[in-house]
Every structure is written in C-alpha cells, then in structure tokens.
Amino acid sequence: MNDLASIPAPASGRRPTARLPGDGSGVAEAARLIRAGACVAFPTETVYGLGADATDAEAVAGIFAAKARPRFNPLIAHLPGRTAAEGQGTFDDHALRLAEAFWPGPLTLVVPASGGTTVCDLARAGLPSVALRVPANPLARDLLAAIGRPVAAPSANRSGRVSPTRADHVLADLDGRIAAVLDGGDTPVGIESTVVACLGGPPRLLRPGGITREAIAAVLGTALAAPAQDDAARPIGPGLLASHYAPRAALRLDAEVVEPEEAVLLFGASRPVGIERACAVSNLSPRGDLTEAASRLFAALRDLDASGAATIAVCRIPADGLGEAILDRLGRAAAPR
C-alpha cells in the first residue's frame, strides 16, 4: 500500500501521483482516498476514468481542476450494479431494457435524476438529468463497491486531450495533479462508452461508443433518434463538445496523399501515396478489424503525437459498426480548437 504522506513533493509543490497495484491492497487504498475527497484514476473496460466522490461537490471540483474541464460539461456517475444505479435516476421502459441488456458494460444512460439522487449538482452540471454507468471491469466494480457511493469519473486526461488506455497515459497528463492511479493494465475496449438519453420520447444517441448503434436498436426494436439541436450547445452528456479527444498535432482526415514529415494513421491494407515521406506510421488494425482499431485508437494517437509531427494524416476508416464511434472521436479531434 502506498503511503502518500511519505512521498516527497516535487519542486512544483505538487506531490507525485502514486501508482497503486491492481490488487486488493490497491483497491482498498484507492477507495480510502476517494472517500477522503481525493481524485484517483482507475481502469474501466473502455478507458481510464478520473474518479471522485460524486456526492461531494468539493471532490468533484477537484476533477474539473485536474482536467481543466469546462464546468458545464456533465460527468458520468459510476455505480457497482444496476440496483445502485436505478436508485439515482428515473428509468423509463427504454432505459430499463437497455440497462438489462448492456449493464455491466460500455453504455451510459442519461435519465431524469430521481428525487433521492445523491449525485451532486456540480457533477450533473446543474441539469435535472444524471448520466449513469455500471462498468464491466472487475477492478472498477470492486473499487465502486468498496467506496459505497456514486463515483464521478470522466476520462483521466487533461480536458480535450486524448483519452488514456493505460496507467502511463494517465501519468503523462496528470502526474502531480491527482492523488493516485490504480494500475489495471491496458483497457480492452479502448474507446469511451456509448451515451444514450432516455428523457421521454424516443431514446437519443448522444455519443457513439463501445456499444454499436445497431446493437442498441436491436434491443429497443427501433432506431435511435439523433441528438437534439441544443445538446451540443449545452451538453446533457459527456463527449459532446465539438473539439475533444485531441492530440497536440493537427489531424487531416480521409488522407490519400502523405505530405513530407507528416505522421500517418492507417487502417487495414490502405497505403496512401507518399507514405515513405512519413515521419511515423501506426496501423490501427492491419487486418481491418474495427474492434481492434477502437481498442488501439487513443494509444496510436498518443504514439504518433510523440513523434513531434505537426500533422497526423488519417486514412479512410469505414463508418459501419464501431467505425461510427472511431470517426466521431477523430472528427472531434480534428475540429478547430
């Protein structure tokens, strides 16, 4: 178990972030820290989340401070099981069916907050709704059960930057800004949860993610509605800002020709003209598998960004299945900042 009091503070005055082992002792220490009001990163099946006690506005404010995140952007509250989650919100028939089908798993449901919700106003961005998820990662569920309270947890990176899929990514962005990271290895899904709003009327797809649109429509028996016009202006769920998930380099999408000293992000057997001029190359999935591509997306963007290239040329990626979520992240990463 790490004793944070024994770790010397760096010259900046901030203590270095402790790396906790992905075992019972690490879970116990992470739970203790979060219950005490600290911010701790932990793995889910999608990406690493930056967790804080969702019932404590001061603790949640620590998330915004660490991430430099706009306060109007609501956070997902994570719970260890369906019963706990359903106590925080009002679930209509659509939400109940989706929770039964996909929880635990990479689905976030935005529902009306219940009268007894303990998720604070700051975590909900002052909205009458609440974003809820039950993650499938066993380490995350052990941690949530040990805490015994909802845990607000956006991705564990600086706001707008590339989401982390391993503990080293968290430390690259947040070392010295948060208390600890619970190291659970690489996250298998590698892209954030799908976000669906069930707020009366047809369910709306707010953000594509680890559960495909087609899988959700199959459970509902109907297609998902598009986001409302004001969902991006005042987001009711996470990941809706126009510019998001961005590396430092600019992104150029659907590239067919590589310019000198660009980095290149490939998919499948595609080989753009001039690839020999690239300063760095990464292939999301040489065999053209979208599940593999999603799991490698953020790590690949970080690796290419580390090359120092001013631009990352992204080759064409199909839009079906998980391709929709991949293209959503790439489109936001390429948006003006």
C-alpha positions as a LaTeX table, in Angstrom:
\begin{tabular}{lrrr}
\hline
Residue & $x$ (\AA) & $y$ (\AA) & $z$ (\AA) \\
\hline
Met1 & 0.00 & 0.00 & 0.00 \\
Asn2 & 1.31 & 3.46 & $-0.86$ \\
Asp3 & 1.71 & 5.99 & 1.91 \\
Leu4 & 1.21 & 9.31 & 0.16 \\
Ala5 & 2.44 & 11.24 & 3.19 \\
Ser6 & 5.86 & 9.61 & 2.79 \\
Ile7 & 6.32 & 10.68 & $-0.86$ \\
Pro8 & 8.34 & 13.90 & $-1.19$ \\
Ala9 & 6.67 & 16.72 & $-3.10$ \\
Pro10 & 8.29 & 17.74 & $-6.42$ \\
Ala11 & 9.74 & 21.19 & $-6.97$ \\
Ser12 & 6.39 & 22.43 & $-8.25$ \\
Gly13 & 4.91 & 21.86 & $-4.79$ \\
Arg14 & 2.64 & 19.10 & $-6.06$ \\
Arg15 & 3.06 & 15.56 & $-4.79$ \\
Pro16 & 3.75 & 12.97 & $-7.50$ \\
Thr17 & 0.83 & 10.72 & $-8.32$ \\
Ala18 & 1.06 & 7.31 & $-6.67$ \\
Arg19 & 0.75 & 4.21 & $-8.85$ \\
Leu20 & $-1.37$ & 1.68 & $-6.96$ \\
Pro21 & $-1.22$ & $-2.04$ & $-7.79$ \\
Gly22 & $-4.25$ & $-3.64$ & $-9.43$ \\
Asp23 & $-4.98$ & $-5.91$ & $-6.47$ \\
Gly24 & $-6.91$ & $-5.84$ & $-3.19$ \\
Ser25 & $-4.44$ & $-3.53$ & $-1.46$ \\
Gly26 & $-4.55$ & $-1.08$ & $-4.36$ \\
Val27 & $-8.35$ & $-1.12$ & $-4.42$ \\
Ala28 & $-8.51$ & $-0.53$ & $-0.65$ \\
Glu29 & $-6.14$ & 2.44 & $-0.86$ \\
Ala30 & $-7.92$ & 3.92 & $-3.89$ \\
Ala31 & $-11.27$ & 3.60 & $-2.11$ \\
Arg32 & $-9.84$ & 5.26 & 1.02 \\
Leu33 & $-8.51$ & 8.17 & $-1.00$ \\
Ile34 & $-11.76$ & 8.74 & $-2.89$ \\
Arg35 & $-13.84$ & 8.55 & 0.29 \\
Ala36 & $-11.48$ & 11.16 & 1.75 \\
Gly37 & $-12.19$ & 13.54 & $-1.14$ \\
Ala38 & $-9.20$ & 12.86 & $-3.39$ \\
Cys39 & $-9.15$ & 12.18 & $-7.13$ \\
Val40 & $-7.95$ & 8.73 & $-8.23$ \\
Ala41 & $-7.73$ & 7.35 & $-11.78$ \\
Phe42 & $-8.93$ & 3.79 & $-12.30$ \\
Pro43 & $-9.41$ & 1.42 & $-15.24$ \\
Thr44 & $-12.73$ & 0.56 & $-16.81$ \\
Glu45 & $-13.23$ & $-1.66$ & $-19.84$ \\
Thr46 & $-13.35$ & 1.48 & $-22.02$ \\
Val47 & $-10.66$ & 3.94 & $-20.87$ \\
Tyr48 & $-9.21$ & 5.06 & $-17.53$ \\
Gly49 & $-11.58$ & 7.28 & $-15.56$ \\
Leu50 & $-10.68$ & 10.04 & $-13.10$ \\
Gly51 & $-12.78$ & 9.20 & $-10.08$ \\
Ala52 & $-14.03$ & 11.33 & $-7.22$ \\
Asp53 & $-16.93$ & 11.06 & $-4.77$ \\
Ala54 & $-19.94$ & 12.16 & $-6.86$ \\
Thr55 & $-21.85$ & 13.12 & $-3.71$ \\
Asp56 & $-19.21$ & 15.68 & $-2.66$ \\
Ala57 & $-19.16$ & 18.90 & $-4.70$ \\
Glu58 & $-15.69$ & 19.82 & $-3.42$ \\
Ala59 & $-14.30$ & 16.45 & $-4.52$ \\
Val60 & $-15.97$ & 16.81 & $-7.93$ \\
Ala61 & $-14.47$ & 20.30 & $-8.24$ \\
Gly62 & $-11.09$ & 18.57 & $-7.93$ \\
Ile63 & $-11.84$ & 16.67 & $-11.16$ \\
Phe64 & $-12.54$ & 19.90 & $-13.02$ \\
Ala65 & $-9.36$ & 21.47 & $-11.61$ \\
Ala66 & $-7.17$ & 18.48 & $-12.53$ \\
Lys67 & $-8.59$ & 18.22 & $-16.05$ \\
Ala68 & $-9.06$ & 21.96 & $-16.65$ \\
Arg69 & $-12.53$ & 20.92 & $-17.81$ \\
Pro70 & $-15.46$ & 23.27 & $-18.67$ \\
Arg71 & $-17.89$ & 23.12 & $-15.77$ \\
Phe72 & $-20.97$ & 23.00 & $-17.96$ \\
Asn73 & $-19.94$ & 19.55 & $-19.21$ \\
Pro74 & $-21.66$ & 16.91 & $-17.01$ \\
Leu75 & $-19.87$ & 13.87 & $-15.63$ \\
Ile76 & $-20.82$ & 10.19 & $-15.64$ \\
Ala77 & $-21.61$ & 8.71 & $-12.23$ \\
His78 & $-20.32$ & 5.13 & $-11.97$ \\
Leu79 & $-22.05$ & 2.53 & $-9.81$ \\
Pro80 & $-21.19$ & $-1.09$ & $-8.98$ \\
Gly81 & $-24.54$ & $-2.55$ & $-10.09$ \\
Arg82 & $-27.96$ & $-1.92$ & $-11.61$ \\
Thr83 & $-29.80$ & $-1.61$ & $-8.29$ \\
Ala84 & $-27.48$ & 1.14 & $-7.10$ \\
Ala85 & $-27.72$ & 2.94 & $-10.46$ \\
Glu86 & $-31.50$ & 2.76 & $-10.62$ \\
Gly87 & $-31.65$ & 4.45 & $-7.21$ \\
Gln88 & $-30.05$ & 7.56 & $-8.72$ \\
Gly89 & $-32.34$ & 8.08 & $-11.71$ \\
Thr90 & $-35.83$ & 7.56 & $-13.09$ \\
Phe91 & $-35.75$ & 4.77 & $-15.66$ \\
Asp92 & $-38.48$ & 4.51 & $-18.30$ \\
Asp93 & $-39.12$ & 1.28 & $-20.19$ \\
His94 & $-36.45$ & 2.09 & $-22.78$ \\
Ala95 & $-33.80$ & 2.72 & $-20.12$ \\
Leu96 & $-34.72$ & $-0.43$ & $-18.21$ \\
Arg97 & $-34.39$ & $-2.56$ & $-21.33$ \\
Leu98 & $-31.03$ & $-1.06$ & $-22.21$ \\
Ala99 & $-29.72$ & $-1.45$ & $-18.65$ \\
Glu100 & $-30.79$ & $-5.08$ & $-18.58$ \\
Ala101 & $-29.14$ & $-5.79$ & $-21.93$ \\
Phe102 & $-25.87$ & $-3.88$ & $-21.59$ \\
Trp103 & $-25.02$ & $-3.41$ & $-17.91$ \\
Pro104 & $-22.41$ & $-4.02$ & $-16.75$ \\
Gly105 & $-20.74$ & $-2.69$ & $-19.89$ \\
Pro106 & $-19.77$ & 0.32 & $-22.02$ \\
Leu107 & $-23.17$ & 2.06 & $-22.04$ \\
Thr108 & $-24.03$ & 5.33 & $-20.27$ \\
Leu109 & $-27.68$ & 6.21 & $-19.78$ \\
Val110 & $-28.78$ & 9.82 & $-19.30$ \\
Val111 & $-32.07$ & 9.74 & $-17.39$ \\
Pro112 & $-34.05$ & 12.15 & $-15.18$ \\
Ala113 & $-32.41$ & 12.40 & $-11.77$ \\
Ser114 & $-34.51$ & 10.77 & $-9.08$ \\
Gly115 & $-35.76$ & 12.71 & $-6.09$ \\
Gly116 & $-33.34$ & 10.76 & $-3.95$ \\
Thr117 & $-30.26$ & 11.12 & $-6.13$ \\
Thr118 & $-27.05$ & 11.71 & $-4.22$ \\
Val119 & $-25.07$ & 12.81 & $-7.30$ \\
Cys120 & $-24.30$ & 16.46 & $-6.61$ \\
Asp121 & $-25.39$ & 19.36 & $-8.80$ \\
Leu122 & $-21.83$ & 20.08 & $-9.92$ \\
Ala123 & $-21.40$ & 16.56 & $-11.30$ \\
Arg124 & $-24.73$ & 16.96 & $-13.13$ \\
Ala125 & $-23.76$ & 20.44 & $-14.42$ \\
Gly126 & $-26.90$ & 21.81 & $-12.76$ \\
Leu127 & $-29.14$ & 19.71 & $-15.00$ \\
Pro128 & $-32.27$ & 17.79 & $-13.94$ \\
Ser129 & $-30.79$ & 14.67 & $-15.56$ \\
Val130 & $-28.00$ & 12.35 & $-14.47$ \\
Ala131 & $-25.57$ & 10.25 & $-16.54$ \\
Leu132 & $-25.14$ & 6.72 & $-15.11$ \\
Arg133 & $-22.96$ & 3.73 & $-15.94$ \\
Val134 & $-22.19$ & 0.31 & $-14.48$ \\
Pro135 & $-18.74$ & $-0.65$ & $-15.80$ \\
Ala136 & $-17.80$ & $-4.25$ & $-16.58$ \\
Asn137 & $-14.16$ & $-4.09$ & $-15.49$ \\
Pro138 & $-13.85$ & $-6.27$ & $-12.34$ \\
Leu139 & $-11.28$ & $-3.95$ & $-10.74$ \\
Ala140 & $-13.55$ & $-0.94$ & $-11.28$ \\
Arg141 & $-16.55$ & $-2.76$ & $-9.81$ \\
Asp142 & $-14.53$ & $-3.87$ & $-6.77$ \\
Leu143 & $-13.47$ & $-0.25$ & $-6.25$ \\
Leu144 & $-17.01$ & 1.10 & $-6.62$ \\
Ala145 & $-18.35$ & $-1.49$ & $-4.20$ \\
Ala146 & $-15.64$ & $-0.61$ & $-1.67$ \\
Ile147 & $-16.46$ & 3.12 & $-1.92$ \\
Gly148 & $-20.19$ & 2.60 & $-1.50$ \\
Arg149 & $-21.10$ & 5.90 & $-3.19$ \\
Pro150 & $-21.54$ & 7.03 & $-6.79$ \\
Val151 & $-18.17$ & 7.93 & $-8.34$ \\
Ala152 & $-17.98$ & 10.70 & $-10.95$ \\
Ala153 & $-15.37$ & 9.69 & $-13.49$ \\
Pro154 & $-14.67$ & 11.38 & $-16.82$ \\
Ser155 & $-11.65$ & 10.15 & $-18.78$ \\
Ala156 & $-8.40$ & 10.61 & $-16.85$ \\
Asn157 & $-6.67$ & 13.15 & $-19.11$ \\
Arg158 & $-6.45$ & 16.90 & $-19.49$ \\
Ser159 & $-9.68$ & 18.22 & $-20.97$ \\
Gly160 & $-9.87$ & 17.92 & $-24.74$ \\
Arg161 & $-6.81$ & 15.67 & $-24.96$ \\
Val162 & $-6.57$ & 12.03 & $-25.99$ \\
Ser163 & $-8.21$ & 9.61 & $-23.56$ \\
Pro164 & $-5.92$ & 7.20 & $-21.64$ \\
Thr165 & $-5.98$ & 3.45 & $-22.15$ \\
Arg166 & $-3.16$ & 2.60 & $-19.75$ \\
Ala167 & $-1.80$ & 3.98 & $-16.47$ \\
Asp168 & 1.24 & 5.51 & $-18.19$ \\
His169 & $-1.10$ & 7.67 & $-20.30$ \\
Val170 & $-2.77$ & 8.96 & $-17.14$ \\
Leu171 & 0.56 & 9.87 & $-15.58$ \\
Ala172 & 1.71 & 11.61 & $-18.77$ \\
Asp173 & $-1.21$ & 14.03 & $-18.44$ \\
Leu174 & $-1.99$ & 14.21 & $-14.73$ \\
Asp175 & 1.11 & 13.31 & $-12.70$ \\
Gly176 & 1.18 & 15.61 & $-9.69$ \\
Arg177 & $-2.40$ & 16.76 & $-10.30$ \\
Ile178 & $-4.21$ & 13.75 & $-8.78$ \\
Ala179 & $-3.58$ & 11.54 & $-5.76$ \\
Ala180 & $-3.16$ & 8.15 & $-7.43$ \\
Val181 & $-3.80$ & 5.87 & $-10.38$ \\
Leu182 & $-4.97$ & 2.29 & $-9.89$ \\
Asp183 & $-2.99$ & 0.32 & $-12.48$ \\
Gly184 & $-5.15$ & $-2.31$ & $-14.17$ \\
Gly185 & $-3.15$ & $-2.66$ & $-17.37$ \\
Asp186 & $-4.46$ & $-1.80$ & $-20.84$ \\
Thr187 & $-8.20$ & $-1.25$ & $-21.24$ \\
Pro188 & $-9.71$ & $-3.77$ & $-23.71$ \\
Val189 & $-12.41$ & $-1.68$ & $-25.43$ \\
Gly190 & $-10.21$ & 1.39 & $-25.78$ \\
Ile191 & $-12.95$ & 3.87 & $-26.68$ \\
Glu192 & $-15.47$ & 5.53 & $-24.38$ \\
Ser193 & $-18.95$ & 4.31 & $-23.58$ \\
Thr194 & $-21.93$ & 4.86 & $-25.85$ \\
Val195 & $-24.20$ & 7.55 & $-24.36$ \\
Val196 & $-27.97$ & 7.29 & $-24.82$ \\
Ala197 & $-30.50$ & 9.79 & $-23.45$ \\
Cys198 & $-33.80$ & 8.35 & $-22.18$ \\
Leu199 & $-35.61$ & 11.52 & $-21.18$ \\
Gly200 & $-39.07$ & 10.93 & $-22.57$ \\
Gly201 & $-39.84$ & 10.32 & $-26.20$ \\
Pro202 & $-37.56$ & 8.21 & $-28.39$ \\
Pro203 & $-34.11$ & 7.44 & $-26.93$ \\
Arg204 & $-31.40$ & 9.66 & $-28.45$ \\
Leu205 & $-27.86$ & 8.65 & $-29.31$ \\
Leu206 & $-25.68$ & 11.38 & $-27.80$ \\
Arg207 & $-22.30$ & 9.74 & $-28.36$ \\
Pro208 & $-21.38$ & 6.57 & $-30.25$ \\
Gly209 & $-19.03$ & 4.31 & $-28.33$ \\
Gly210 & $-18.29$ & 0.77 & $-27.20$ \\
Ile211 & $-21.85$ & $-0.48$ & $-27.88$ \\
Thr212 & $-22.86$ & $-0.08$ & $-31.51$ \\
Arg213 & $-25.95$ & 1.77 & $-32.70$ \\
Glu214 & $-27.14$ & $-1.46$ & $-34.32$ \\
Ala215 & $-26.92$ & $-3.45$ & $-31.07$ \\
Ile216 & $-28.94$ & $-0.83$ & $-29.19$ \\
Ala217 & $-31.56$ & $-0.60$ & $-31.91$ \\
Ala218 & $-31.93$ & $-4.40$ & $-31.83$ \\
Val219 & $-32.79$ & $-4.27$ & $-28.11$ \\
Leu220 & $-35.16$ & $-1.31$ & $-28.48$ \\
Gly221 & $-36.82$ & $-2.63$ & $-31.63$ \\
Thr222 & $-36.44$ & 0.81 & $-33.21$ \\
Ala223 & $-33.72$ & 3.13 & $-34.48$ \\
Leu224 & $-32.19$ & 5.66 & $-32.12$ \\
Ala225 & $-33.12$ & 9.32 & $-32.60$ \\
Ala226 & $-30.46$ & 11.92 & $-33.38$ \\
Pro227 & $-29.29$ & 14.35 & $-30.67$ \\
Ala228 & $-31.46$ & 17.43 & $-30.14$ \\
Gln229 & $-30.18$ & 20.70 & $-31.64$ \\
Asp230 & $-29.18$ & 22.13 & $-28.25$ \\
Asp231 & $-27.39$ & 19.01 & $-26.97$ \\
Ala232 & $-24.01$ & 20.35 & $-28.16$ \\
Ala233 & $-24.72$ & 23.95 & $-27.09$ \\
Arg234 & $-25.44$ & 22.83 & $-23.53$ \\
Pro235 & $-24.35$ & 19.21 & $-23.30$ \\
Ile236 & $-26.54$ & 16.83 & $-21.29$ \\
Gly237 & $-23.91$ & 14.10 & $-21.51$ \\
Pro238 & $-20.15$ & 13.75 & $-21.81$ \\
Gly239 & $-18.11$ & 13.89 & $-25.00$ \\
Leu240 & $-20.39$ & 16.31 & $-26.88$ \\
Leu241 & $-18.03$ & 19.28 & $-27.22$ \\
Ala242 & $-17.11$ & 20.00 & $-30.84$ \\
Ser243 & $-13.38$ & 19.87 & $-30.10$ \\
His244 & $-12.40$ & 16.89 & $-27.96$ \\
Tyr245 & $-10.05$ & 13.87 & $-27.76$ \\
Ala246 & $-7.34$ & 15.93 & $-29.48$ \\
Pro247 & $-3.60$ & 15.28 & $-29.71$ \\
Arg248 & $-1.28$ & 18.27 & $-29.96$ \\
Ala249 & $-0.79$ & 17.64 & $-33.67$ \\
Ala250 & $-3.48$ & 18.68 & $-36.14$ \\
Leu251 & $-5.46$ & 15.85 & $-37.78$ \\
Arg252 & $-6.16$ & 15.60 & $-41.51$ \\
Leu253 & $-8.92$ & 13.08 & $-42.20$ \\
Asp254 & $-9.51$ & 10.78 & $-45.21$ \\
Ala255 & $-5.94$ & 11.34 & $-46.37$ \\
Glu256 & $-4.96$ & 9.80 & $-49.71$ \\
Val257 & $-1.59$ & 11.53 & $-50.05$ \\
Val258 & 1.03 & 11.98 & $-47.30$ \\
Glu259 & 2.88 & 15.27 & $-47.12$ \\
Pro260 & 6.55 & 15.35 & $-46.05$ \\
Glu261 & 7.13 & 14.83 & $-42.30$ \\
Glu262 & 3.51 & 14.05 & $-41.52$ \\
Ala263 & 2.66 & 11.15 & $-39.20$ \\
Val264 & 0.20 & 8.63 & $-40.66$ \\
Leu265 & $-2.63$ & 6.65 & $-39.08$ \\
Leu266 & $-3.54$ & 3.63 & $-41.22$ \\
Phe267 & $-6.39$ & 1.14 & $-41.18$ \\
Gly268 & $-6.29$ & $-2.22$ & $-42.90$ \\
Ala269 & $-4.30$ & $-2.59$ & $-46.11$ \\
Ser270 & $-4.61$ & 1.06 & $-47.15$ \\
Arg271 & $-1.35$ & 2.69 & $-48.26$ \\
Pro272 & $-1.62$ & 6.37 & $-49.19$ \\
Val273 & 0.59 & 7.89 & $-51.85$ \\
Gly274 & 3.83 & 9.21 & $-50.38$ \\
Ile275 & 3.80 & 7.10 & $-47.22$ \\
Glu276 & 7.59 & 6.84 & $-47.50$ \\
Arg277 & 7.69 & 10.58 & $-46.61$ \\
Ala278 & 6.00 & 9.96 & $-43.24$ \\
Cys279 & 7.97 & 10.57 & $-40.05$ \\
Ala280 & 5.91 & 7.97 & $-38.14$ \\
Val281 & 3.31 & 5.35 & $-39.06$ \\
Ser282 & 0.79 & 3.39 & $-36.98$ \\
Asn283 & $-1.86$ & 0.96 & $-38.22$ \\
Leu284 & $-4.99$ & 0.65 & $-36.08$ \\
Ser285 & $-5.67$ & $-2.83$ & $-37.45$ \\
Pro286 & $-3.63$ & $-4.35$ & $-40.28$ \\
Arg287 & $-6.36$ & $-6.97$ & $-40.76$ \\
Gly288 & $-9.10$ & $-4.33$ & $-40.98$ \\
Asp289 & $-10.89$ & $-5.25$ & $-37.72$ \\
Leu290 & $-12.87$ & $-2.32$ & $-36.25$ \\
Thr291 & $-12.92$ & $-3.78$ & $-32.73$ \\
Glu292 & $-9.13$ & $-3.95$ & $-32.73$ \\
Ala293 & $-8.99$ & $-0.46$ & $-34.25$ \\
Ala294 & $-11.17$ & 1.00 & $-31.49$ \\
Ser295 & $-9.05$ & $-0.62$ & $-28.79$ \\
Arg296 & $-5.86$ & 0.89 & $-30.27$ \\
Leu297 & $-7.13$ & 4.33 & $-31.35$ \\
Phe298 & $-6.09$ & 6.53 & $-28.43$ \\
Ala299 & $-2.76$ & 4.77 & $-27.84$ \\
Ala300 & $-1.95$ & 5.17 & $-31.54$ \\
Leu301 & $-2.78$ & 8.89 & $-31.50$ \\
Arg302 & $-0.55$ & 9.37 & $-28.46$ \\
Asp303 & 2.31 & 7.47 & $-30.11$ \\
Leu304 & 2.05 & 9.48 & $-33.33$ \\
Asp305 & 1.81 & 12.73 & $-31.37$ \\
Ala306 & 5.04 & 11.81 & $-29.61$ \\
Ser307 & 6.81 & 11.79 & $-32.99$ \\
Gly308 & 6.67 & 15.58 & $-32.99$ \\
Ala309 & 4.81 & 15.76 & $-36.30$ \\
Ala310 & 2.76 & 18.90 & $-36.81$ \\
Thr311 & 0.05 & 16.93 & $-38.64$ \\
Ile312 & $-1.32$ & 13.40 & $-38.46$ \\
Ala313 & $-2.76$ & 12.18 & $-41.76$ \\
Val314 & $-5.60$ & 9.74 & $-41.09$ \\
Cys315 & $-6.54$ & 7.27 & $-43.82$ \\
Arg316 & $-10.14$ & 6.40 & $-44.59$ \\
Ile317 & $-11.97$ & 4.28 & $-41.99$ \\
Pro318 & $-15.35$ & 2.62 & $-42.68$ \\
Ala319 & $-18.33$ & 4.10 & $-40.85$ \\
Asp320 & $-20.21$ & 0.89 & $-40.03$ \\
Gly321 & $-20.34$ & $-0.71$ & $-36.56$ \\
Leu322 & $-17.63$ & 0.61 & $-34.23$ \\
Gly323 & $-16.35$ & 2.70 & $-37.14$ \\
Glu324 & $-19.03$ & 5.26 & $-36.26$ \\
Ala325 & $-17.50$ & 5.75 & $-32.80$ \\
Ile326 & $-13.94$ & 5.87 & $-34.16$ \\
Leu327 & $-14.91$ & 8.51 & $-36.75$ \\
Asp328 & $-16.77$ & 10.51 & $-34.08$ \\
Arg329 & $-13.59$ & 10.72 & $-31.97$ \\
Leu330 & $-11.40$ & 11.54 & $-34.97$ \\
Gly331 & $-13.83$ & 14.22 & $-36.16$ \\
Arg332 & $-13.81$ & 15.94 & $-32.77$ \\
Ala333 & $-10.02$ & 15.62 & $-32.55$ \\
Ala334 & $-9.74$ & 17.32 & $-35.96$ \\
Ala335 & $-12.15$ & 20.16 & $-35.11$ \\
Pro336 & $-10.89$ & 23.75 & $-34.73$ \\
Arg337 & $-9.63$ & 24.36 & $-31.17$ \\
\hline
\end{tabular}
